């Protein structure tokens, strides 16, 4: 996916050369295996999200991310609903399993910065 974005983004960034140079340096670092690849990918995504045109194209390529049910199910168990933090604009959702959970959802959607809405489980 990163390589596909690298091919498409020069067209989106023709009028914004500094962003293109920064992206080229980050892609070179990722391809060379220098440093932590997850950290480099995070930097690339932050750079792409800094412009509306690239953020929109990135959303188109990646598609919507849906909530994942992380609980195991056994035959005959009733479905238990959990609270979710949902972005009202893009629909991205985070399942909240427990208030003491180590991994809590963000306050704002990373896609568009909209404040997330908490929906009660059923």
Coordinates of N, CA and C in Angstrom, one line a residue:
X1 N 0.8 -1.2 0.0 CA 0.0 0.0 0.0 C 0.9 1.3 0.0
X2 N 1.9 1.2 0.8 CA 2.8 2.4 0.8 C 3.4 2.7 -0.5
X3 N 3.8 1.6 -1.2 CA 4.4 1.8 -2.6 C 3.4 2.4 -3.6
X4 N 2.1 1.9 -3.4 CA 1.1 2.4 -4.3 C 0.9 3.9 -4.1
X5 N 0.9 4.3 -2.8 CA 0.7 5.7 -2.5 C 1.9 6.5 -3.0
X6 N 3.1 6.0 -2.9 CA 4.3 6.6 -3.4 C 4.2 6.9 -4.9
X7 N 3.6 6.0 -5.6 CA 3.4 6.2 -7.0 C 2.4 7.3 -7.4
X8 N 1.3 7.4 -6.6 CA 0.2 8.3 -6.8 C 0.4 9.7 -6.3
X9 N 1.1 9.8 -5.2 CA 1.2 11.1 -4.5 C 2.0 12.2 -5.3
X10 N 3.0 12.0 -6.1 CA 3.6 13.1 -6.8 C 2.6 13.9 -7.6
X11 N 1.5 13.3 -8.2 CA 0.5 14.0 -8.9 C -0.2 14.9 -7.9
X12 N -0.6 14.5 -6.7 CA -1.3 15.3 -5.8 C -0.5 16.4 -5.2
X13 N 0.9 16.2 -5.2 CA 1.7 17.2 -4.6 C 2.5 18.1 -5.5
X14 N 2.1 18.2 -6.8 CA 2.9 19.0 -7.7 C 3.0 20.4 -7.3
X15 N 2.1 21.0 -6.6 CA 2.1 22.4 -6.2 C 2.7 22.5 -4.8
X16 N 3.2 21.5 -4.2 CA 3.7 21.5 -2.8 C 4.9 20.7 -2.7
X17 N 6.0 21.3 -3.3 CA 7.3 20.6 -3.3 C 7.9 20.2 -2.0
X18 N 7.9 21.1 -0.9 CA 8.5 20.7 0.3 C 7.9 19.4 0.9
X19 N 6.6 19.2 0.8 CA 6.0 17.9 1.3 C 6.5 16.7 0.5
X20 N 6.7 16.9 -0.8 CA 7.2 15.8 -1.7 C 8.6 15.4 -1.3
X21 N 9.5 16.4 -1.0 CA 10.8 16.1 -0.6 C 10.9 15.4 0.8
X22 N 10.0 15.8 1.7 CA 10.0 15.1 3.0 C 9.5 13.7 2.9
X23 N 8.5 13.5 2.0 CA 7.9 12.1 1.8 C 9.0 11.2 1.1
X24 N 9.7 11.8 0.2 CA 10.8 11.0 -0.5 C 11.8 10.5 0.5
X25 N 12.2 11.4 1.4 CA 13.2 11.0 2.5 C 12.7 9.9 3.4
X26 N 11.4 10.0 3.8 CA 10.8 9.0 4.6 C 10.7 7.7 3.9
X27 N 10.3 7.7 2.6 CA 10.1 6.5 1.9 C 11.5 5.8 1.7
X28 N 12.5 6.6 1.5 CA 13.9 6.1 1.3 C 14.3 5.4 2.6
X29 N 14.0 6.0 3.8 CA 14.3 5.4 5.1 C 13.6 4.1 5.3
X30 N 12.3 4.1 4.9 CA 11.5 2.9 5.1 C 12.0 1.8 4.2
X31 N 12.3 2.1 2.9 CA 12.8 1.1 2.0 C 14.2 0.5 2.4
X32 N 15.0 1.4 3.0 CA 16.4 1.0 3.4 C 16.3 0.2 4.7
X33 N 15.2 0.2 5.4 CA 15.1 -0.5 6.7 C 15.8 0.2 7.8
X34 N 16.0 1.5 7.7 CA 16.7 2.3 8.8 C 15.6 2.6 9.8
X35 N 15.9 2.4 11.1 CA 15.0 2.8 12.2 C 13.8 1.8 12.3
X36 N 12.9 2.3 13.1 CA 11.7 1.5 13.4 C 10.7 1.7 12.2
X37 N 10.3 0.7 11.5 CA 9.4 0.8 10.4 C 8.0 1.4 10.8
X38 N 7.5 1.0 12.0 CA 6.2 1.5 12.4 C 6.3 3.0 12.7
X39 N 7.4 3.4 13.2 CA 7.6 4.9 13.5 C 7.7 5.6 12.2
X40 N 8.4 5.1 11.2 CA 8.5 5.7 9.9 C 7.1 5.8 9.2
X41 N 6.3 4.7 9.3 CA 5.0 4.7 8.7 C 4.1 5.8 9.4
X42 N 4.2 5.9 10.7 CA 3.5 6.9 11.4 C 3.8 8.3 11.0
X43 N 5.1 8.6 10.7 CA 5.6 9.9 10.2 C 5.0 10.1 8.8
X44 N 5.0 9.1 8.0 CA 4.5 9.2 6.6 C 3.0 9.6 6.7
X45 N 2.2 8.9 7.5 CA 0.8 9.2 7.6 C 0.6 10.6 8.2
X46 N 1.3 11.0 9.1 CA 1.2 12.4 9.7 C 1.5 13.4 8.6
X47 N 2.5 13.1 7.8 CA 2.8 14.0 6.7 C 1.7 14.1 5.7
X48 N 1.2 12.9 5.3 CA 0.1 12.9 4.3 C -1.2 13.5 4.8
X49 N -1.4 13.4 6.1 CA -2.6 14.0 6.7 C -2.6 15.5 6.9
X50 N -1.4 16.0 6.6 CA -1.2 17.5 6.8 C -1.9 18.3 5.7
X51 N -2.3 17.6 4.5 CA -2.9 18.3 3.4 C -4.2 17.6 3.1
X52 N -5.3 18.4 2.9 CA -6.6 17.8 2.6 C -6.6 16.9 1.4
X53 N -5.9 17.3 0.3 CA -6.0 16.5 -0.9 C -5.4 15.1 -0.7
X54 N -4.2 15.0 0.0 CA -3.6 13.7 0.3 C -4.4 12.9 1.3
X55 N -5.0 13.6 2.3 CA -5.8 12.9 3.3 C -7.0 12.2 2.6
X56 N -7.6 13.0 1.7 CA -8.8 12.4 1.0 C -8.4 11.2 0.2
X57 N -7.3 11.3 -0.6 CA -6.9 10.2 -1.4 C -6.5 9.0 -0.6
X58 N -5.8 9.2 0.6 CA -5.4 8.2 1.5 C -6.7 7.5 2.0
X59 N -7.7 8.2 2.4 CA -9.0 7.6 2.8 C -9.6 6.8 1.7
X60 N -9.5 7.3 0.5 CA -10.1 6.5 -0.6 C -9.4 5.2 -0.8
X61 N -8.1 5.2 -0.8 CA -7.3 4.0 -1.0 C -7.4 3.0 0.2
X62 N -7.4 3.5 1.4 CA -7.5 2.6 2.5 C -8.9 2.1 2.8
X63 N -9.9 2.9 2.5 CA -11.3 2.5 2.7 C -11.6 2.7 4.2
X64 N -12.9 2.5 4.6 CA -13.3 2.7 6.0 C -12.7 1.5 6.8
X65 N -12.4 1.9 8.1 CA -12.0 0.9 9.0 C -13.2 0.7 10.0
X66 N -13.5 -0.6 10.1 CA -14.7 -0.9 10.9 C -14.2 -1.4 12.3
X67 N -15.2 -1.4 13.2 CA -14.9 -1.9 14.6 C -14.6 -3.4 14.5
X68 N -13.7 -3.8 15.3 CA -13.4 -5.3 15.4 C -14.0 -5.8 16.7
X69 N -14.6 -7.0 16.6 CA -15.1 -7.6 17.8 C -13.9 -8.5 18.3
X70 N -13.3 -8.1 19.4 CA -12.1 -8.8 19.9 C -12.4 -9.9 21.0
X71 N -13.7 -10.2 21.1 CA -14.0 -11.2 22.2 C -14.3 -12.5 21.5
X72 N -13.8 -13.6 22.1 CA -14.1 -14.9 21.5 C -15.6 -15.3 21.7
X73 N -16.1 -16.0 20.8 CA -17.5 -16.5 20.9 C -17.6 -18.0 21.0
X74 N -18.5 -18.5 21.8 CA -18.6 -19.9 21.9 C -20.0 -20.3 21.4
X75 N -20.2 -21.5 20.9 CA -21.5 -21.9 20.4 C -22.6 -21.7 21.5
X76 N -23.6 -21.0 21.1 CA -24.8 -20.8 22.0 C -24.7 -19.6 22.8
X77 N -23.5 -18.9 22.8 CA -23.5 -17.7 23.6 C -24.3 -16.6 23.0
X78 N -25.0 -15.8 23.8 CA -25.7 -14.7 23.3 C -24.7 -13.6 22.9
X79 N -25.0 -12.8 21.9 CA -24.1 -11.7 21.5 C -24.3 -10.6 22.6
X80 N -23.2 -10.1 23.1 CA -23.2 -9.1 24.1 C -22.7 -7.8 23.4
X81 N -23.4 -6.7 23.6 CA -23.0 -5.5 22.9 C -22.1 -4.7 23.9
X82 N -21.1 -4.0 23.3 CA -20.2 -3.2 24.0 C -20.3 -1.8 23.6
X83 N -19.9 -0.9 24.5 CA -19.9 0.5 24.1 C -18.9 0.7 23.0
X84 N -19.2 1.7 22.1 CA -18.3 2.0 21.0 C -18.1 3.5 21.0
X85 N -16.9 3.9 20.6 CA -16.6 5.3 20.3 C -16.6 5.4 18.8
X86 N -17.5 6.2 18.2 CA -17.7 6.2 16.8 C -17.5 7.6 16.2
X87 N -16.8 7.7 15.1 CA -16.7 9.0 14.4 C -18.0 9.3 13.6
X88 N -18.7 10.4 13.9 CA -20.0 10.6 13.2 C -19.8 11.0 11.7
X89 N -18.6 11.3 11.3 CA -18.3 11.7 9.9 C -17.9 10.5 9.1
X90 N -16.9 9.7 9.5 CA -16.5 8.6 8.6 C -16.9 7.3 9.1
X91 N -17.5 7.2 10.3 CA -18.0 5.9 10.8 C -17.0 5.0 11.4
X92 N -15.7 5.4 11.5 CA -14.7 4.6 12.1 C -15.1 4.4 13.6
X93 N -14.9 3.2 14.1 CA -15.3 2.9 15.5 C -14.3 2.1 16.3
X94 N -14.3 2.3 17.6 CA -13.5 1.6 18.5 C -14.4 1.0 19.6
X95 N -14.2 -0.4 19.8 CA -15.0 -1.1 20.8 C -14.3 -0.8 22.1
X96 N -15.2 -0.5 23.1 CA -14.7 -0.3 24.5 C -15.1 -1.5 25.3
X97 N -14.1 -2.3 25.6 CA -14.5 -3.6 26.3 C -14.6 -3.3 27.8
X98 N -13.8 -2.4 28.4 CA -13.9 -2.3 29.8 C -13.3 -0.9 30.1
X99 N -13.8 -0.2 31.2 CA -13.3 1.1 31.6 C -11.8 1.0 32.0
X100 N -11.4 -0.1 32.5 CA -10.0 -0.3 33.0 C -9.1 -0.8 31.9
X101 N -9.6 -0.8 30.7 CA -8.8 -1.3 29.5 C -7.6 -0.4 29.3
X102 N -6.4 -1.0 29.0 CA -5.2 -0.3 28.8 C -5.3 0.6 27.5
X103 N -5.9 0.0 26.5 CA -6.0 0.7 25.2 C -7.4 1.4 25.0
X104 N -7.4 2.6 25.4 CA -8.7 3.4 25.2 C -8.7 4.1 23.9
X105 N -9.9 4.3 23.4 CA -10.0 5.0 22.1 C -9.5 6.5 22.2
X106 N -9.1 7.1 21.1 CA -8.7 8.5 21.1 C -10.0 9.4 21.3
X107 N -9.7 10.6 21.7 CA -10.8 11.6 21.8 C -11.3 12.1 20.5
X108 N -10.4 12.2 19.5 CA -10.8 12.6 18.2 C -10.4 11.6 17.1
X109 N -11.1 11.6 16.1 CA -10.9 10.6 15.0 C -9.6 11.0 14.3
X110 N -8.7 10.0 14.1 CA -7.4 10.3 13.4 C -7.6 10.6 11.9
X111 N -8.7 10.2 11.3 CA -9.0 10.5 9.9 C -9.3 12.0 9.6
X112 N -10.3 12.5 10.5 CA -10.7 13.9 10.2 C -10.8 14.8 11.4
X113 N -10.4 14.4 12.6 CA -10.3 15.2 13.7 C -11.6 15.5 14.4
X114 N -12.7 14.8 14.0 CA -14.0 15.0 14.6 C -14.0 14.3 16.0
X115 N -14.7 14.9 16.9 CA -14.8 14.4 18.3 C -15.7 13.1 18.2
X116 N -15.2 12.0 18.8 CA -15.9 10.7 18.7 C -17.1 10.8 19.6
X117 N -18.2 10.0 19.2 CA -19.4 9.9 20.0 C -19.4 8.5 20.6
X118 N -19.8 8.4 21.9 CA -19.8 7.1 22.6 C -21.3 6.6 22.4
X119 N -21.4 5.3 21.9 CA -22.7 4.7 21.7 C -22.7 3.5 22.7
X120 N -23.8 3.5 23.5 CA -24.0 2.4 24.5 C -24.2 1.1 23.8
X121 N -23.7 0.0 24.4 CA -23.9 -1.4 23.9 C -25.3 -1.8 24.2
X122 N -25.8 -2.8 23.4 CA -27.1 -3.3 23.6 C -27.1 -4.7 24.2

